[in-house]
Amino acid sequence: MKGAIPLSTAFVSLLASILGSNATPLSARGPQTVNPYLDADQYVSPVYTDQVVAAAATIRANGNNALADKALLLAEVPTFLWIDRIAAVTSIGGYLLDARTKQAQSARKQVVNIEVYNLPDRDCSAKASSGELDISQAGLARYEAYIKAIGSQIESYPDVTIVIGLETDSVGNLVSNQSVPKCANAAEAHINGSAFAVAWLSQYANVSIYLDGAHAAWLGWPDNLGPTADILAEIVNRAKVINPAATVRGVATNVSNYNGLGTSTNFGYDELDYVRNLAPLLTARGLPAHFIVDQGRSGQQDYPRSGGDWCNNKQAGFGPRPSSITPDPLIDAIVWVKPGGQGDGTSDETAERFDEACGSETSLKPAPEAGAWFQEYFEQLLENANPPF
Ligand SMILES: *[C@@H]1O[C@H](CO)[C@@H](O)[C@H](O)[C@H]1NC(C)=O
Ligand SMILES: *[C@@H]1O[C@H](CO)[C@@H](O)[C@H](O)[C@H]1NC(C)=O
Ligand SMILES: *[C@@H]1O[C@H](CO)[C@@H](O)[C@H](O)[C@H]1NC(C)=O
Ligand SMILES: *[C@@H]1O[C@H](CO)[C@@H](O)[C@H](O)[C@H]1NC(C)=O
């Protein structure tokens, strides 16, 4: 690749031993030292735009033209592309080509936000988002193949800036849910899978990786901050064993949760406190202290909420819009990782992926499977949006 640092022979042979002799690894890239969101537009997911346009049509058909008009404004809000299964990987190249075209037309850099979310035995402390890969069925090897396939899609687009949010909830489960047998059993595979993703994907130009830091109400407590920084450092250190030039840009917080950013005085419910408390612990471990914070569903803060109220919360509203203007230089950007309106999990008690949190009093019901469009929830987020649309 152009402008790339040559590979050390040791690195090539190490990768070859891991990947098989016919692997042709790409070059190792330098550290991710620049905020990728500066002087850039975040790419609008066409998937979300299509969902929003259909949702607005439904609202209009039900006679609420004012709400339908507001709904259409969501079609322009950038959200992350969720590459949450192997079959979704081949879609990446099309988005990158589209972003390249937009970039040429507007003469402004596009940042394509991708959530990589397919660890084996994923979502191990809950059920709603369990995935397709199973540790007992070669899940880690299949995960590595999935990461390499993502790399093959990215390889041809070094001129498009890509942000990768890595494996939401995985670090939260590693830090605080090891009493759940599925999480304890998955711990090594989750650290190694994440390390492989960092090692492999940091080879590409203009890719910035943010590890997952869960959110304030999960890991923001004094007892959890140190262990969180330790796990994040462990992932990067293991990545460096695979690829000595492996690096990350920082940490993503509040993904798919509801916490505010400098708007709550309630400790544990504000991402700004969390980011500021975690930053020095990352620095002390040699990790970069840069953050992106998901504010997609943080519009409403003045309602009681416990850490367990994560599923289709019935008081939530759309929050502050994606922007590289943030309340603290530690934060690279406000982002919307979770596309608001895609469900968090089914409320059908007979479904295989039913999680009690999705049947609770704090959840809007009836709710479809995680990721499926949830029209009533979209309308709720829109009506509760703050700032309003
Ligand atoms: C990274 O992207 C920027 C702008 O989008 C571009 O100027 C630069 O050449 C890219 N880097 C590589 C190695 O292509
Ligand atoms: C996982 O950890 C969180 C935060 O400590 C806790 O609230 C939750 O109950 C745990 N989940 C399980 C299934 O133990
Ligand atoms: C994880 O990687 C370490 C080396 O960093 C290795 O010793 C261990 O066996 C791996 N575990 C799994 C479950 O892959
Ligand atoms: C992130 O933080 C905000 C709190 O302001 C919260 O409402 C939002 O739901 C969180 N998660 C997402 C996906 O926005």
PDB file of N, CA, C and O in Angstrom, residues 99-167:
ATOM      1  N   ALA A  99     -19.553   6.763  -0.155  1.00  0.00           N
ATOM      2  CA  ALA A  99     -18.911   7.843   0.619  1.00  0.00           C
ATOM      3  C   ALA A  99     -17.838   8.533  -0.216  1.00  0.00           C
ATOM      4  O   ALA A  99     -17.695   9.759  -0.186  1.00  0.00           O
ATOM      5  N   ARG A 100     -17.107   7.737  -0.978  1.00  0.00           N
ATOM      6  CA  ARG A 100     -16.066   8.327  -1.843  1.00  0.00           C
ATOM      7  C   ARG A 100     -16.700   9.288  -2.860  1.00  0.00           C
ATOM      8  O   ARG A 100     -16.186  10.379  -3.112  1.00  0.00           O
ATOM      9  N   THR A 101     -17.842   8.878  -3.426  1.00  0.00           N
ATOM     10  CA  THR A 101     -18.545   9.726  -4.390  1.00  0.00           C
ATOM     11  C   THR A 101     -19.010  11.020  -3.731  1.00  0.00           C
ATOM     12  O   THR A 101     -18.821  12.114  -4.264  1.00  0.00           O
ATOM     13  N   LYS A 102     -19.618  10.883  -2.543  1.00  0.00           N
ATOM     14  CA  LYS A 102     -20.080  12.076  -1.819  1.00  0.00           C
ATOM     15  C   LYS A 102     -18.909  12.999  -1.503  1.00  0.00           C
ATOM     16  O   LYS A 102     -19.025  14.223  -1.557  1.00  0.00           O
ATOM     17  N   GLN A 103     -17.785  12.389  -1.154  1.00  0.00           N
ATOM     18  CA  GLN A 103     -16.588  13.145  -0.816  1.00  0.00           C
ATOM     19  C   GLN A 103     -16.124  13.966  -2.027  1.00  0.00           C
ATOM     20  O   GLN A 103     -15.774  15.135  -1.894  1.00  0.00           O
ATOM     21  N   ALA A 104     -16.163  13.336  -3.197  1.00  0.00           N
ATOM     22  CA  ALA A 104     -15.730  14.032  -4.410  1.00  0.00           C
ATOM     23  C   ALA A 104     -16.697  15.165  -4.748  1.00  0.00           C
ATOM     24  O   ALA A 104     -16.285  16.255  -5.142  1.00  0.00           O
ATOM     25  N   GLN A 105     -18.007  14.899  -4.542  1.00  0.00           N
ATOM     26  CA  GLN A 105     -19.009  15.914  -4.888  1.00  0.00           C
ATOM     27  C   GLN A 105     -18.957  17.120  -3.946  1.00  0.00           C
ATOM     28  O   GLN A 105     -19.146  18.256  -4.356  1.00  0.00           O
ATOM     29  N   SER A 106     -18.727  16.853  -2.679  1.00  0.00           N
ATOM     30  CA  SER A 106     -18.832  17.929  -1.679  1.00  0.00           C
ATOM     31  C   SER A 106     -17.482  18.544  -1.344  1.00  0.00           C
ATOM     32  O   SER A 106     -17.431  19.559  -0.664  1.00  0.00           O
ATOM     33  N   ALA A 107     -16.403  17.882  -1.766  1.00  0.00           N
ATOM     34  CA  ALA A 107     -15.046  18.306  -1.401  1.00  0.00           C
ATOM     35  C   ALA A 107     -14.889  18.355   0.113  1.00  0.00           C
ATOM     36  O   ALA A 107     -14.078  19.111   0.646  1.00  0.00           O
ATOM     37  N   ARG A 108     -15.689  17.570   0.828  1.00  0.00           N
ATOM     38  CA  ARG A 108     -15.525  17.443   2.271  1.00  0.00           C
ATOM     39  C   ARG A 108     -15.343  15.984   2.627  1.00  0.00           C
ATOM     40  O   ARG A 108     -16.005  15.108   2.068  1.00  0.00           O
ATOM     41  N   LYS A 109     -14.438  15.754   3.553  1.00  0.00           N
ATOM     42  CA  LYS A 109     -14.143  14.392   3.998  1.00  0.00           C
ATOM     43  C   LYS A 109     -15.401  13.746   4.591  1.00  0.00           C
ATOM     44  O   LYS A 109     -16.140  14.385   5.332  1.00  0.00           O
ATOM     45  N   GLN A 110     -15.634  12.490   4.255  1.00  0.00           N
ATOM     46  CA  GLN A 110     -16.713  11.707   4.858  1.00  0.00           C
ATOM     47  C   GLN A 110     -16.087  10.722   5.847  1.00  0.00           C
ATOM     48  O   GLN A 110     -15.071  10.099   5.548  1.00  0.00           O
ATOM     49  N   VAL A 111     -16.709  10.574   7.005  1.00  0.00           N
ATOM     50  CA  VAL A 111     -16.280   9.550   7.955  1.00  0.00           C
ATOM     51  C   VAL A 111     -17.349   8.470   7.976  1.00  0.00           C
ATOM     52  O   VAL A 111     -18.501   8.741   8.309  1.00  0.00           O
ATOM     53  N   VAL A 112     -16.979   7.255   7.590  1.00  0.00           N
ATOM     54  CA  VAL A 112     -17.932   6.147   7.602  1.00  0.00           C
ATOM     55  C   VAL A 112     -17.792   5.411   8.944  1.00  0.00           C
ATOM     56  O   VAL A 112     -16.724   4.896   9.268  1.00  0.00           O
ATOM     57  N   ASN A 113     -18.863   5.426   9.721  1.00  0.00           N
ATOM     58  CA  ASN A 113     -18.878   4.810  11.054  1.00  0.00           C
ATOM     59  C   ASN A 113     -19.381   3.376  10.966  1.00  0.00           C
ATOM     60  O   ASN A 113     -20.507   3.137  10.496  1.00  0.00           O
ATOM     61  N   ILE A 114     -18.573   2.445  11.407  1.00  0.00           N
ATOM     62  CA  ILE A 114     -18.944   1.031  11.325  1.00  0.00           C
ATOM     63  C   ILE A 114     -18.877   0.406  12.714  1.00  0.00           C
ATOM     64  O   ILE A 114     -17.867   0.546  13.412  1.00  0.00           O
ATOM     65  N   GLU A 115     -19.935  -0.260  13.124  1.00  0.00           N
ATOM     66  CA  GLU A 115     -19.882  -1.031  14.368  1.00  0.00           C
ATOM     67  C   GLU A 115     -19.598  -2.492  14.010  1.00  0.00           C
ATOM     68  O   GLU A 115     -20.362  -3.120  13.278  1.00  0.00           O
ATOM     69  N   VAL A 116     -18.466  -2.977  14.487  1.00  0.00           N
ATOM     70  CA  VAL A 116     -18.085  -4.377  14.277  1.00  0.00           C
ATOM     71  C   VAL A 116     -18.592  -5.156  15.488  1.00  0.00           C
ATOM     72  O   VAL A 116     -18.192  -4.883  16.626  1.00  0.00           O
ATOM     73  N   TYR A 117     -19.508  -6.072  15.248  1.00  0.00           N
ATOM     74  CA  TYR A 117     -20.247  -6.667  16.369  1.00  0.00           C
ATOM     75  C   TYR A 117     -20.613  -8.113  16.036  1.00  0.00           C
ATOM     76  O   TYR A 117     -21.694  -8.387  15.522  1.00  0.00           O
ATOM     77  N   ASN A 118     -19.682  -9.012  16.280  1.00  0.00           N
ATOM     78  CA  ASN A 118     -19.978 -10.415  15.951  1.00  0.00           C
ATOM     79  C   ASN A 118     -19.099 -11.386  16.742  1.00  0.00           C
ATOM     80  O   ASN A 118     -18.820 -12.496  16.267  1.00  0.00           O
ATOM     81  N   LEU A 119     -18.648 -10.987  17.933  1.00  0.00           N
ATOM     82  CA  LEU A 119     -17.825 -11.919  18.719  1.00  0.00           C
ATOM     83  C   LEU A 119     -18.601 -13.213  18.967  1.00  0.00           C
ATOM     84  O   LEU A 119     -19.823 -13.188  19.119  1.00  0.00           O
ATOM     85  N   PRO A 120     -17.886 -14.331  19.035  1.00  0.00           N
ATOM     86  CA  PRO A 120     -18.579 -15.574  19.398  1.00  0.00           C
ATOM     87  C   PRO A 120     -19.103 -15.471  20.835  1.00  0.00           C
ATOM     88  O   PRO A 120     -18.480 -14.847  21.688  1.00  0.00           O
ATOM     89  N   ASP A 121     -20.260 -16.054  21.091  1.00  0.00           N
ATOM     90  CA  ASP A 121     -20.931 -15.971  22.394  1.00  0.00           C
ATOM     91  C   ASP A 121     -21.112 -14.515  22.829  1.00  0.00           C
ATOM     92  O   ASP A 121     -20.914 -14.138  23.980  1.00  0.00           O
ATOM     93  N   ARG A 122     -21.527 -13.709  21.845  1.00  0.00           N
ATOM     94  CA  ARG A 122     -21.773 -12.278  22.045  1.00  0.00           C
ATOM     95  C   ARG A 122     -22.896 -12.058  23.066  1.00  0.00           C
ATOM     96  O   ARG A 122     -23.753 -12.909  23.241  1.00  0.00           O
ATOM     97  N   ASP A 123     -22.916 -10.878  23.688  1.00  0.00           N
ATOM     98  CA  ASP A 123     -23.998 -10.483  24.599  1.00  0.00           C
ATOM     99  C   ASP A 123     -24.192 -11.549  25.682  1.00  0.00           C
ATOM    100  O   ASP A 123     -25.312 -11.943  26.001  1.00  0.00           O
ATOM    101  N   CYS A 124     -23.053 -11.978  26.275  1.00  0.00           N
ATOM    102  CA  CYS A 124     -23.080 -13.176  27.126  1.00  0.00           C
ATOM    103  C   CYS A 124     -23.856 -13.018  28.435  1.00  0.00           C
ATOM    104  O   CYS A 124     -24.251 -14.010  29.037  1.00  0.00           O
ATOM    105  N   SER A 125     -24.082 -11.780  28.898  1.00  0.00           N
ATOM    106  CA  SER A 125     -24.811 -11.619  30.161  1.00  0.00           C
ATOM    107  C   SER A 125     -26.297 -11.374  29.931  1.00  0.00           C
ATOM    108  O   SER A 125     -27.077 -11.272  30.876  1.00  0.00           O
ATOM    109  N   ALA A 126     -26.685 -11.246  28.674  1.00  0.00           N
ATOM    110  CA  ALA A 126     -28.097 -11.065  28.349  1.00  0.00           C
ATOM    111  C   ALA A 126     -28.427 -12.041  27.228  1.00  0.00           C
ATOM    112  O   ALA A 126     -27.579 -12.823  26.815  1.00  0.00           O
ATOM    113  N   LYS A 127     -29.650 -11.985  26.732  1.00  0.00           N
ATOM    114  CA  LYS A 127     -29.997 -12.924  25.666  1.00  0.00           C
ATOM    115  C   LYS A 127     -30.416 -12.221  24.390  1.00  0.00           C
ATOM    116  O   LYS A 127     -30.363 -12.793  23.306  1.00  0.00           O
ATOM    117  N   ALA A 128     -30.823 -10.963  24.532  1.00  0.00           N
ATOM    118  CA  ALA A 128     -31.548 -10.317  23.436  1.00  0.00           C
ATOM    119  C   ALA A 128     -30.737 -10.207  22.152  1.00  0.00           C
ATOM    120  O   ALA A 128     -31.300 -10.233  21.067  1.00  0.00           O
ATOM    121  N   SER A 129     -29.408 -10.063  22.267  1.00  0.00           N
ATOM    122  CA  SER A 129     -28.597  -9.832  21.069  1.00  0.00           C
ATOM    123  C   SER A 129     -27.583 -10.932  20.817  1.00  0.00           C
ATOM    124  O   SER A 129     -26.544 -10.696  20.202  1.00  0.00           O
ATOM    125  N   SER A 130     -27.863 -12.138  21.296  1.00  0.00           N
ATOM    126  CA  SER A 130     -26.894 -13.201  21.040  1.00  0.00           C
ATOM    127  C   SER A 130     -26.761 -13.380  19.527  1.00  0.00           C
ATOM    128  O   SER A 130     -27.712 -13.191  18.780  1.00  0.00           O
ATOM    129  N   GLY A 131     -25.533 -13.739  19.099  1.00  0.00           N
ATOM    130  CA  GLY A 131     -25.243 -13.703  17.669  1.00  0.00           C
ATOM    131  C   GLY A 131     -25.105 -15.070  17.037  1.00  0.00           C
ATOM    132  O   GLY A 131     -25.488 -16.089  17.609  1.00  0.00           O
ATOM    133  N   GLU A 132     -24.495 -15.087  15.856  1.00  0.00           N
ATOM    134  CA  GLU A 132     -24.449 -16.311  15.042  1.00  0.00           C
ATOM    135  C   GLU A 132     -23.251 -17.202  15.362  1.00  0.00           C
ATOM    136  O   GLU A 132     -23.228 -18.356  14.957  1.00  0.00           O
ATOM    137  N   LEU A 133     -22.235 -16.669  16.058  1.00  0.00           N
ATOM    138  CA  LEU A 133     -21.015 -17.449  16.271  1.00  0.00           C
ATOM    139  C   LEU A 133     -20.966 -18.033  17.687  1.00  0.00           C
ATOM    140  O   LEU A 133     -21.300 -17.374  18.669  1.00  0.00           O
ATOM    141  N   ASP A 134     -20.496 -19.267  17.728  1.00  0.00           N
ATOM    142  CA  ASP A 134     -20.494 -20.049  18.951  1.00  0.00           C
ATOM    143  C   ASP A 134     -19.059 -20.484  19.250  1.00  0.00           C
ATOM    144  O   ASP A 134     -18.411 -21.051  18.380  1.00  0.00           O
ATOM    145  N   ILE A 135     -18.598 -20.215  20.456  1.00  0.00           N
ATOM    146  CA  ILE A 135     -17.221 -20.593  20.786  1.00  0.00           C
ATOM    147  C   ILE A 135     -16.990 -22.091  20.607  1.00  0.00           C
ATOM    148  O   ILE A 135     -15.947 -22.520  20.120  1.00  0.00           O
ATOM    149  N   SER A 136     -17.992 -22.877  20.958  1.00  0.00           N
ATOM    150  CA  SER A 136     -17.828 -24.337  20.888  1.00  0.00           C
ATOM    151  C   SER A 136     -17.827 -24.838  19.442  1.00  0.00           C
ATOM    152  O   SER A 136     -17.529 -26.011  19.190  1.00  0.00           O
ATOM    153  N   GLN A 137     -18.194 -23.948  18.502  1.00  0.00           N
ATOM    154  CA  GLN A 137     -18.181 -24.369  17.095  1.00  0.00           C
ATOM    155  C   GLN A 137     -17.222 -23.496  16.289  1.00  0.00           C
ATOM    156  O   GLN A 137     -17.624 -22.830  15.328  1.00  0.00           O
ATOM    157  N   ALA A 138     -15.979 -23.503  16.751  1.00  0.00           N
ATOM    158  CA  ALA A 138     -14.902 -22.774  16.061  1.00  0.00           C
ATOM    159  C   ALA A 138     -15.222 -21.291  15.902  1.00  0.00           C
ATOM    160  O   ALA A 138     -14.812 -20.650  14.929  1.00  0.00           O
ATOM    161  N   GLY A 139     -15.963 -20.746  16.857  1.00  0.00           N
ATOM    162  CA  GLY A 139     -16.425 -19.357  16.737  1.00  0.00           C
ATOM    163  C   GLY A 139     -15.294 -18.358  16.636  1.00  0.00           C
ATOM    164  O   GLY A 139     -15.397 -17.379  15.888  1.00  0.00           O
ATOM    165  N   LEU A 140     -14.190 -18.586  17.371  1.00  0.00           N
ATOM    166  CA  LEU A 140     -13.114 -17.596  17.341  1.00  0.00           C
ATOM    167  C   LEU A 140     -12.418 -17.592  15.976  1.00  0.00           C
ATOM    168  O   LEU A 140     -12.123 -16.527  15.426  1.00  0.00           O
ATOM    169  N   ALA A 141     -12.208 -18.778  15.416  1.00  0.00           N
ATOM    170  CA  ALA A 141     -11.591 -18.847  14.074  1.00  0.00           C
ATOM    171  C   ALA A 141     -12.512 -18.205  13.037  1.00  0.00           C
ATOM    172  O   ALA A 141     -12.068 -17.487  12.140  1.00  0.00           O
ATOM    173  N   ARG A 142     -13.803 -18.439  13.183  1.00  0.00           N
ATOM    174  CA  ARG A 142     -14.747 -17.841  12.220  1.00  0.00           C
ATOM    175  C   ARG A 142     -14.788 -16.324  12.395  1.00  0.00           C
ATOM    176  O   ARG A 142     -14.950 -15.585  11.434  1.00  0.00           O
ATOM    177  N   TYR A 143     -14.638 -15.889  13.635  1.00  0.00           N
ATOM    178  CA  TYR A 143     -14.595 -14.437  13.888  1.00  0.00           C
ATOM    179  C   TYR A 143     -13.384 -13.819  13.205  1.00  0.00           C
ATOM    180  O   TYR A 143     -13.478 -12.745  12.593  1.00  0.00           O
ATOM    181  N   GLU A 144     -12.248 -14.492  13.294  1.00  0.00           N
ATOM    182  CA  GLU A 144     -11.042 -13.954  12.660  1.00  0.00           C
ATOM    183  C   GLU A 144     -11.215 -13.888  11.139  1.00  0.00           C
ATOM    184  O   GLU A 144     -10.771 -12.920  10.498  1.00  0.00           O
ATOM    185  N   ALA A 145     -11.898 -14.881  10.581  1.00  0.00           N
ATOM    186  CA  ALA A 145     -12.166 -14.846   9.133  1.00  0.00           C
ATOM    187  C   ALA A 145     -13.099 -13.672   8.795  1.00  0.00           C
ATOM    188  O   ALA A 145     -12.937 -12.997   7.762  1.00  0.00           O
ATOM    189  N   TYR A 146     -14.057 -13.438   9.664  1.00  0.00           N
ATOM    190  CA  TYR A 146     -14.988 -12.297   9.486  1.00  0.00           C
ATOM    191  C   TYR A 146     -14.224 -10.974   9.515  1.00  0.00           C
ATOM    192  O   TYR A 146     -14.449 -10.089   8.681  1.00  0.00           O
ATOM    193  N   ILE A 147     -13.289 -10.839  10.440  1.00  0.00           N
ATOM    194  CA  ILE A 147     -12.483  -9.608  10.516  1.00  0.00           C
ATOM    195  C   ILE A 147     -11.635  -9.447   9.254  1.00  0.00           C
ATOM    196  O   ILE A 147     -11.519  -8.358   8.692  1.00  0.00           O
ATOM    197  N   LYS A 148     -11.060 -10.544   8.791  1.00  0.00           N
ATOM    198  CA  LYS A 148     -10.243 -10.460   7.576  1.00  0.00           C
ATOM    199  C   LYS A 148     -11.101 -10.085   6.368  1.00  0.00           C
ATOM    200  O   LYS A 148     -10.664  -9.333   5.491  1.00  0.00           O
ATOM    201  N   ALA A 149     -12.338 -10.590   6.343  1.00  0.00           N
ATOM    202  CA  ALA A 149     -13.245 -10.228   5.236  1.00  0.00           C
ATOM    203  C   ALA A 149     -13.583  -8.738   5.295  1.00  0.00           C
ATOM    204  O   ALA A 149     -13.687  -8.072   4.256  1.00  0.00           O
ATOM    205  N   ILE A 150     -13.733  -8.197   6.487  1.00  0.00           N
ATOM    206  CA  ILE A 150     -13.956  -6.749   6.625  1.00  0.00           C
ATOM    207  C   ILE A 150     -12.736  -6.012   6.075  1.00  0.00           C
ATOM    208  O   ILE A 150     -12.871  -5.036   5.320  1.00  0.00           O
ATOM    209  N   GLY A 151     -11.554  -6.513   6.412  1.00  0.00           N
ATOM    210  CA  GLY A 151     -10.329  -5.898   5.893  1.00  0.00           C
ATOM    211  C   GLY A 151     -10.296  -5.886   4.370  1.00  0.00           C
ATOM    212  O   GLY A 151      -9.903  -4.898   3.748  1.00  0.00           O
ATOM    213  N   SER A 152     -10.763  -6.978   3.750  1.00  0.00           N
ATOM    214  CA  SER A 152     -10.757  -7.039   2.285  1.00  0.00           C
ATOM    215  C   SER A 152     -11.675  -5.991   1.677  1.00  0.00           C
ATOM    216  O   SER A 152     -11.411  -5.480   0.583  1.00  0.00           O
ATOM    217  N   GLN A 153     -12.747  -5.655   2.386  1.00  0.00           N
ATOM    218  CA  GLN A 153     -13.661  -4.615   1.895  1.00  0.00           C
ATOM    219  C   GLN A 153     -13.029  -3.229   2.027  1.00  0.00           C
ATOM    220  O   GLN A 153     -13.203  -2.366   1.170  1.00  0.00           O
ATOM    221  N   ILE A 154     -12.306  -3.028   3.104  1.00  0.00           N
ATOM    222  CA  ILE A 154     -11.732  -1.711   3.419  1.00  0.00           C
ATOM    223  C   ILE A 154     -10.515  -1.393   2.564  1.00  0.00           C
ATOM    224  O   ILE A 154     -10.257  -0.235   2.213  1.00  0.00           O
ATOM    225  N   GLU A 155      -9.795  -2.434   2.216  1.00  0.00           N
ATOM    226  CA  GLU A 155      -8.480  -2.313   1.573  1.00  0.00           C
ATOM    227  C   GLU A 155      -8.464  -1.368   0.370  1.00  0.00           C
ATOM    228  O   GLU A 155      -7.514  -0.612   0.185  1.00  0.00           O
ATOM    229  N   SER A 156      -9.531  -1.383  -0.422  1.00  0.00           N
ATOM    230  CA  SER A 156      -9.543  -0.585  -1.656  1.00  0.00           C
ATOM    231  C   SER A 156      -9.931   0.867  -1.442  1.00  0.00           C
ATOM    232  O   SER A 156     -10.043   1.620  -2.413  1.00  0.00           O
ATOM    233  N   TYR A 157     -10.183   1.274  -0.192  1.00  0.00           N
ATOM    234  CA  TYR A 157     -10.673   2.634   0.059  1.00  0.00           C
ATOM    235  C   TYR A 157      -9.823   3.390   1.076  1.00  0.00           C
ATOM    236  O   TYR A 157     -10.343   3.928   2.046  1.00  0.00           O
ATOM    237  N   PRO A 158      -8.516   3.477   0.836  1.00  0.00           N
ATOM    238  CA  PRO A 158      -7.670   4.180   1.808  1.00  0.00           C
ATOM    239  C   PRO A 158      -7.981   5.672   1.891  1.00  0.00           C
ATOM    240  O   PRO A 158      -7.650   6.317   2.879  1.00  0.00           O
ATOM    241  N   ASP A 159      -8.667   6.176   0.854  1.00  0.00           N
ATOM    242  CA  ASP A 159      -8.989   7.613   0.815  1.00  0.00           C
ATOM    243  C   ASP A 159     -10.275   7.932   1.565  1.00  0.00           C
ATOM    244  O   ASP A 159     -10.666   9.090   1.676  1.00  0.00           O
ATOM    245  N   VAL A 160     -10.968   6.912   2.062  1.00  0.00           N
ATOM    246  CA  VAL A 160     -12.187   7.148   2.844  1.00  0.00           C
ATOM    247  C   VAL A 160     -11.864   6.913   4.320  1.00  0.00           C
ATOM    248  O   VAL A 160     -11.306   5.873   4.675  1.00  0.00           O
ATOM    249  N   THR A 161     -12.211   7.869   5.152  1.00  0.00           N
ATOM    250  CA  THR A 161     -11.942   7.753   6.586  1.00  0.00           C
ATOM    251  C   THR A 161     -12.975   6.828   7.222  1.00  0.00           C
ATOM    252  O   THR A 161     -14.180   6.995   7.006  1.00  0.00           O
ATOM    253  N   ILE A 162     -12.493   5.873   7.966  1.00  0.00           N
ATOM    254  CA  ILE A 162     -13.380   4.870   8.563  1.00  0.00           C
ATOM    255  C   ILE A 162     -13.174   4.864  10.072  1.00  0.00           C
ATOM    256  O   ILE A 162     -12.040   4.843  10.555  1.00  0.00           O
ATOM    257  N   VAL A 163     -14.279   4.908  10.810  1.00  0.00           N
ATOM    258  CA  VAL A 163     -14.221   4.704  12.251  1.00  0.00           C
ATOM    259  C   VAL A 163     -14.829   3.348  12.553  1.00  0.00           C
ATOM    260  O   VAL A 163     -15.893   3.004  12.023  1.00  0.00           O
ATOM    261  N   ILE A 164     -14.137   2.585  13.378  1.00  0.00           N
ATOM    262  CA  ILE A 164     -14.669   1.284  13.785  1.00  0.00           C
ATOM    263  C   ILE A 164     -14.945   1.301  15.276  1.00  0.00           C
ATOM    264  O   ILE A 164     -14.053   1.553  16.097  1.00  0.00           O
ATOM    265  N   GLY A 165     -16.205   1.091  15.625  1.00  0.00           N
ATOM    266  CA  GLY A 165     -16.590   0.863  17.012  1.00  0.00           C
ATOM    267  C   GLY A 165     -16.534  -0.639  17.218  1.00  0.00           C
ATOM    268  O   GLY A 165     -17.139  -1.393  16.460  1.00  0.00           O
ATOM    269  N   LEU A 166     -15.785  -1.058  18.215  1.00  0.00           N
ATOM    270  CA  LEU A 166     -15.534  -2.494  18.339  1.00  0.00           C
ATOM    271  C   LEU A 166     -16.340  -3.137  19.471  1.00  0.00           C
ATOM    272  O   LEU A 166     -16.144  -2.811  20.630  1.00  0.00           O
ATOM    273  N   GLU A 167     -17.276  -3.978  19.086  1.00  0.00           N
ATOM    274  CA  GLU A 167     -17.884  -4.947  20.001  1.00  0.00           C
ATOM    275  C   GLU A 167     -18.476  -4.324  21.260  1.00  0.00           C
ATOM    276  O   GLU A 167     -17.996  -4.519  22.388  1.00  0.00           O
TER     277      GLU A 167
END
